[in-house]
mmCIF file of C-alpha atoms in Angstrom:
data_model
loop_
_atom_site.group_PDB
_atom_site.id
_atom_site.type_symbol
_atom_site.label_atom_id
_atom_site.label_comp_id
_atom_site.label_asym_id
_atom_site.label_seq_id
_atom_site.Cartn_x
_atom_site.Cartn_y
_atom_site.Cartn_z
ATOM 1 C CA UNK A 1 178.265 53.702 60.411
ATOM 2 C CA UNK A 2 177.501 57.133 59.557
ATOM 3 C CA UNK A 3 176.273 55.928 55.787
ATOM 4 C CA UNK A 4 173.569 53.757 57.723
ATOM 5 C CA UNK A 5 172.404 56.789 60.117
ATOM 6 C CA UNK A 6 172.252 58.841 57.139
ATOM 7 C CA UNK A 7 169.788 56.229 55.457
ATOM 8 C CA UNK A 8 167.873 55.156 58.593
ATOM 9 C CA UNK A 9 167.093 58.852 58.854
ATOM 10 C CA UNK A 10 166.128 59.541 55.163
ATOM 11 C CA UNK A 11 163.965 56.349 55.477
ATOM 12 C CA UNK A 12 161.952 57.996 58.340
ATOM 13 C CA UNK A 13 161.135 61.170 56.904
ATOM 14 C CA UNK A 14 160.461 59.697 53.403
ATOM 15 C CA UNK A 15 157.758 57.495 55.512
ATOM 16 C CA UNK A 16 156.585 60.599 57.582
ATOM 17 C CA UNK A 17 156.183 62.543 54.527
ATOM 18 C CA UNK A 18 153.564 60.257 53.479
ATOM 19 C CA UNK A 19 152.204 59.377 56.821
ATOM 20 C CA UNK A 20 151.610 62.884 57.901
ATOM 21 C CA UNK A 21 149.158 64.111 55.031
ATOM 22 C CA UNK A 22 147.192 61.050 55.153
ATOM 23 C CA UNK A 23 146.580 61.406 58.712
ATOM 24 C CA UNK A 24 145.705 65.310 58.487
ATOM 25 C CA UNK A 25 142.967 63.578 55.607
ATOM 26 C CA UNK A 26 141.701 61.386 58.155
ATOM 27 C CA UNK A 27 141.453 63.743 61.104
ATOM 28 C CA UNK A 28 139.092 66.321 58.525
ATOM 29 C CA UNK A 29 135.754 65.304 60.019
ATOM 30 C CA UNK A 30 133.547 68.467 59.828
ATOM 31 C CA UNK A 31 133.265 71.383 56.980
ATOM 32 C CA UNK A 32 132.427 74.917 57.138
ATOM 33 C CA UNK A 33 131.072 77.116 54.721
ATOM 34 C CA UNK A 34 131.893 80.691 55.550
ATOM 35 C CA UNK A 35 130.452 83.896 53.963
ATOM 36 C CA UNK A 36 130.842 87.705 54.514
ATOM 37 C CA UNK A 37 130.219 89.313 58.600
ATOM 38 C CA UNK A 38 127.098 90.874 58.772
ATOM 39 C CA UNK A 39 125.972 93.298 61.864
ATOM 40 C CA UNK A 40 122.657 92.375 61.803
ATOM 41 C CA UNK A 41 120.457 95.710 61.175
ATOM 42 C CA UNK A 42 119.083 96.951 57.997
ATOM 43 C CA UNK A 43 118.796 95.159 54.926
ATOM 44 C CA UNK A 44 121.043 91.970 54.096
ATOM 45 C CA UNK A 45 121.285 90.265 51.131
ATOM 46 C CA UNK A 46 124.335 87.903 49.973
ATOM 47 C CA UNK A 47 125.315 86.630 46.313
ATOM 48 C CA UNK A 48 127.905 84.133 45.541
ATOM 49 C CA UNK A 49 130.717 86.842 46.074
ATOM 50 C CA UNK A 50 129.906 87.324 49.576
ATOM 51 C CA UNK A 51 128.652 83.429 50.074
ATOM 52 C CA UNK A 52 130.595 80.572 49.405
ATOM 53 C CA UNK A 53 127.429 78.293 49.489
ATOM 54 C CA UNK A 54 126.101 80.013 45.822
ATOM 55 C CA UNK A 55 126.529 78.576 42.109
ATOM 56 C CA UNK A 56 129.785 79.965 40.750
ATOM 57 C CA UNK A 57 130.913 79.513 37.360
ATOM 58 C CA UNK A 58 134.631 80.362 37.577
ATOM 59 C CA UNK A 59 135.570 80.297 33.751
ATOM 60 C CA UNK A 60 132.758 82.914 32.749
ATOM 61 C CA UNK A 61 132.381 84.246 36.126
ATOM 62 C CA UNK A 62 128.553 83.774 36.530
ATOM 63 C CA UNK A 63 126.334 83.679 39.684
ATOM 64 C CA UNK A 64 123.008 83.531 39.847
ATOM 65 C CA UNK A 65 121.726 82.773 43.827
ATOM 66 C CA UNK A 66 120.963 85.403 45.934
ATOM 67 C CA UNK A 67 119.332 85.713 49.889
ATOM 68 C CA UNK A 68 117.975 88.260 51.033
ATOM 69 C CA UNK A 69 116.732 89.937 54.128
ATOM 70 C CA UNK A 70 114.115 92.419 53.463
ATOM 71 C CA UNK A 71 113.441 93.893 56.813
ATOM 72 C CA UNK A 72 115.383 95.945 58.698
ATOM 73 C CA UNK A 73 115.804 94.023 61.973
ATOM 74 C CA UNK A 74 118.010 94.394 64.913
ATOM 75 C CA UNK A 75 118.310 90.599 66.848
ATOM 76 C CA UNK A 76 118.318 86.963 65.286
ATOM 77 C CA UNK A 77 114.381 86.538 64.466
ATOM 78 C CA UNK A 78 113.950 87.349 60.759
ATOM 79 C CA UNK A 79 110.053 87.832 59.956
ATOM 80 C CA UNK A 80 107.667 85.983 58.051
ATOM 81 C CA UNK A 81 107.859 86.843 54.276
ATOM 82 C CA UNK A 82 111.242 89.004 54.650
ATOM 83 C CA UNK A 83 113.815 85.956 53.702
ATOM 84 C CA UNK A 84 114.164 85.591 50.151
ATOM 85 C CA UNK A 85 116.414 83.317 47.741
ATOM 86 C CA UNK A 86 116.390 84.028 44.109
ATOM 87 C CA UNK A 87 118.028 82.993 41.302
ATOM 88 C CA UNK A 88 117.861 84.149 37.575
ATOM 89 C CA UNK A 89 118.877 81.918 34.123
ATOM 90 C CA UNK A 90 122.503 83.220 33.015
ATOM 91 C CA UNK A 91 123.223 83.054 28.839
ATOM 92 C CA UNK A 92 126.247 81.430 28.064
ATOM 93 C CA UNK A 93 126.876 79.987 24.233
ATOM 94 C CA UNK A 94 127.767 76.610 23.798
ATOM 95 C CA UNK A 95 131.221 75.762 22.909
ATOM 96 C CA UNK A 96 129.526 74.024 19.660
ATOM 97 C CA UNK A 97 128.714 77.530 18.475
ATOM 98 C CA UNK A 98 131.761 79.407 19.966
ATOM 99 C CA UNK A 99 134.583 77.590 18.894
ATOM 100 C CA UNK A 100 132.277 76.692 15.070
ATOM 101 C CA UNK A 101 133.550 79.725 13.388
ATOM 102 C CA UNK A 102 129.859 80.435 12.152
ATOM 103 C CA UNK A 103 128.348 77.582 12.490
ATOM 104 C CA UNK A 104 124.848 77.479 11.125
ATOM 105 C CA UNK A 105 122.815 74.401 12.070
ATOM 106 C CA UNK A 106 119.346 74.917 11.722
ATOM 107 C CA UNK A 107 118.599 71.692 14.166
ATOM 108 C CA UNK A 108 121.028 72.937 16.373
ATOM 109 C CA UNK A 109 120.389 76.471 16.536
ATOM 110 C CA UNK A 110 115.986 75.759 16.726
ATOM 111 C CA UNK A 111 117.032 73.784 19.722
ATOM 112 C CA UNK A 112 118.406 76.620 21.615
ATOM 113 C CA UNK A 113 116.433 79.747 20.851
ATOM 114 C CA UNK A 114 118.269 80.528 17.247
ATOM 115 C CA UNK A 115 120.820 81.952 19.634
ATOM 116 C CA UNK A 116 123.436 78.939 20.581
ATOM 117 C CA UNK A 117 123.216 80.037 24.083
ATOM 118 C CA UNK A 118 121.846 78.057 26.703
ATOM 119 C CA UNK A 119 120.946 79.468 30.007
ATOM 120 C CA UNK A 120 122.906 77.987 33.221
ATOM 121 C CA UNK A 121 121.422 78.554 37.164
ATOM 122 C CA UNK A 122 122.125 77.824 39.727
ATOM 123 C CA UNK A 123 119.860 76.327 42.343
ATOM 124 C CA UNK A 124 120.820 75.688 46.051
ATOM 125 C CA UNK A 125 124.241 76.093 44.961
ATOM 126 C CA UNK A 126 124.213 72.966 42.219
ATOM 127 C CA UNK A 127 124.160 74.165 38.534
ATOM 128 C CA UNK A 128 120.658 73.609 36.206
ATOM 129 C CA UNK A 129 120.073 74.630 32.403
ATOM 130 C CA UNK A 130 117.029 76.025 32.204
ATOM 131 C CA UNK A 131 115.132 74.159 29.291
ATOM 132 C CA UNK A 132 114.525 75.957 26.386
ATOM 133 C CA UNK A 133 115.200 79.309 28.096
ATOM 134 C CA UNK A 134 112.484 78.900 30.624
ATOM 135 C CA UNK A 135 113.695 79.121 33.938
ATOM 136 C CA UNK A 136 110.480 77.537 35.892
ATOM 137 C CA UNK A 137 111.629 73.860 34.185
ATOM 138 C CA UNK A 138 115.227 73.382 35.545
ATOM 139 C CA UNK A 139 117.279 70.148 34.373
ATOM 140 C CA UNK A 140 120.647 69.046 35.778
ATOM 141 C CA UNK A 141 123.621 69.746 34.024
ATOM 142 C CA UNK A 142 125.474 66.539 32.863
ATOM 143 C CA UNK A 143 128.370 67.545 31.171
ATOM 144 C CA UNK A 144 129.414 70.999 29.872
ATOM 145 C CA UNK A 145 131.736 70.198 26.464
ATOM 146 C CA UNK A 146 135.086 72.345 27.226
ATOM 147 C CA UNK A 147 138.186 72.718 25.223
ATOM 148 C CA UNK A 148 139.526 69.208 25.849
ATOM 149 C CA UNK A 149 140.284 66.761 23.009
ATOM 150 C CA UNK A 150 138.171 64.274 24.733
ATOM 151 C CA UNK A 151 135.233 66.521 24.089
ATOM 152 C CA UNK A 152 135.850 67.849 20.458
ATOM 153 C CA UNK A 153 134.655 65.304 17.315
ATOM 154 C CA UNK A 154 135.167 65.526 13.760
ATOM 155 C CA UNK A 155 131.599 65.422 11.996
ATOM 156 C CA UNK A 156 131.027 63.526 8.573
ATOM 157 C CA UNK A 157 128.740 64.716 5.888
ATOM 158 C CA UNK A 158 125.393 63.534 7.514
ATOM 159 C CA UNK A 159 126.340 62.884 10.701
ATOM 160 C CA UNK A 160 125.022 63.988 13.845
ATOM 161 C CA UNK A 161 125.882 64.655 17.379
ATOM 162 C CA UNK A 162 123.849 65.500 20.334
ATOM 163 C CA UNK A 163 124.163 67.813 22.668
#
């Protein structure tokens, strides 16, 4: 008797275990994006370390997004022409060049400046490469090659491979 109270009871909590995360899943309708507390006099501004709602590169630690309150005010109202959100092109090398032990490609390198950097930023918290350096023509990132061996290729005399 005991043997079946001992698996009737191991049969409920294996069956709550599951239940109970799924239903805390369910229940999470709304989401809020929290930054730093602010008193609300002098001059404000917030970056992606004191905003949650900024482009963050975590790897190379980058940020690029910033708001900013230029007046000094002392309520709610914020004036005309005192908000302002910026955001600057980052250099980060591609991992092409990095991990290439001097590589050299004159195709590859012309395409990014002769540098092998391209130039991440963020914009309303999504990341962009700027294209060709130039941060007033933005495109969306796609894919960022990492360290995977999904991502890495072995190149034959001749052949190419875009990036």
């Amino acid at each position: 008797m005991s043997k079946y109270i001992i698996t009737t009871v191991l049969a409920l909590l294996m069956l709550l275990s599951v239940a109970l995360p799924a239903s805390a899943v369910i229940q999470a309708t709304t989401v809020e994006i929290r930054g730093s507390v602010v008193e609300g006099t002098g001059i404000q501004s917030w970056d992606a370390s004191t905003f949650a709602g900024f482009w963050y590169d975590l790897k190379d630690n980058l940020k690029s997004e910033t708001l900013s309150i230029q007046a000094n005010i002392s309520g709610r109202d914020i004036p005309e022409n005192e908000l302002f959100y910026n955001t600057t092109k980052q250099d980060k090398m591609l991992k092409a060049v990095e991990n290439g032990k001097g590589l050299t490609n004159t195709e590859l390198m012309n395409a990014f400046d002769n540098t092998g950097m391209y130039h991440p930023i963020g914009w309303q918290a999504q990341p962009y490469v700027a294209v060709k350096g130039k941060a007033k023509k933005l495109s969306k990132l796609i894919i960022e090659q990492g360290n995977s061996t999904s991502e890495k290729k072995t190149l034959t005399v001749g052949e190419s491979w875009d990036l």
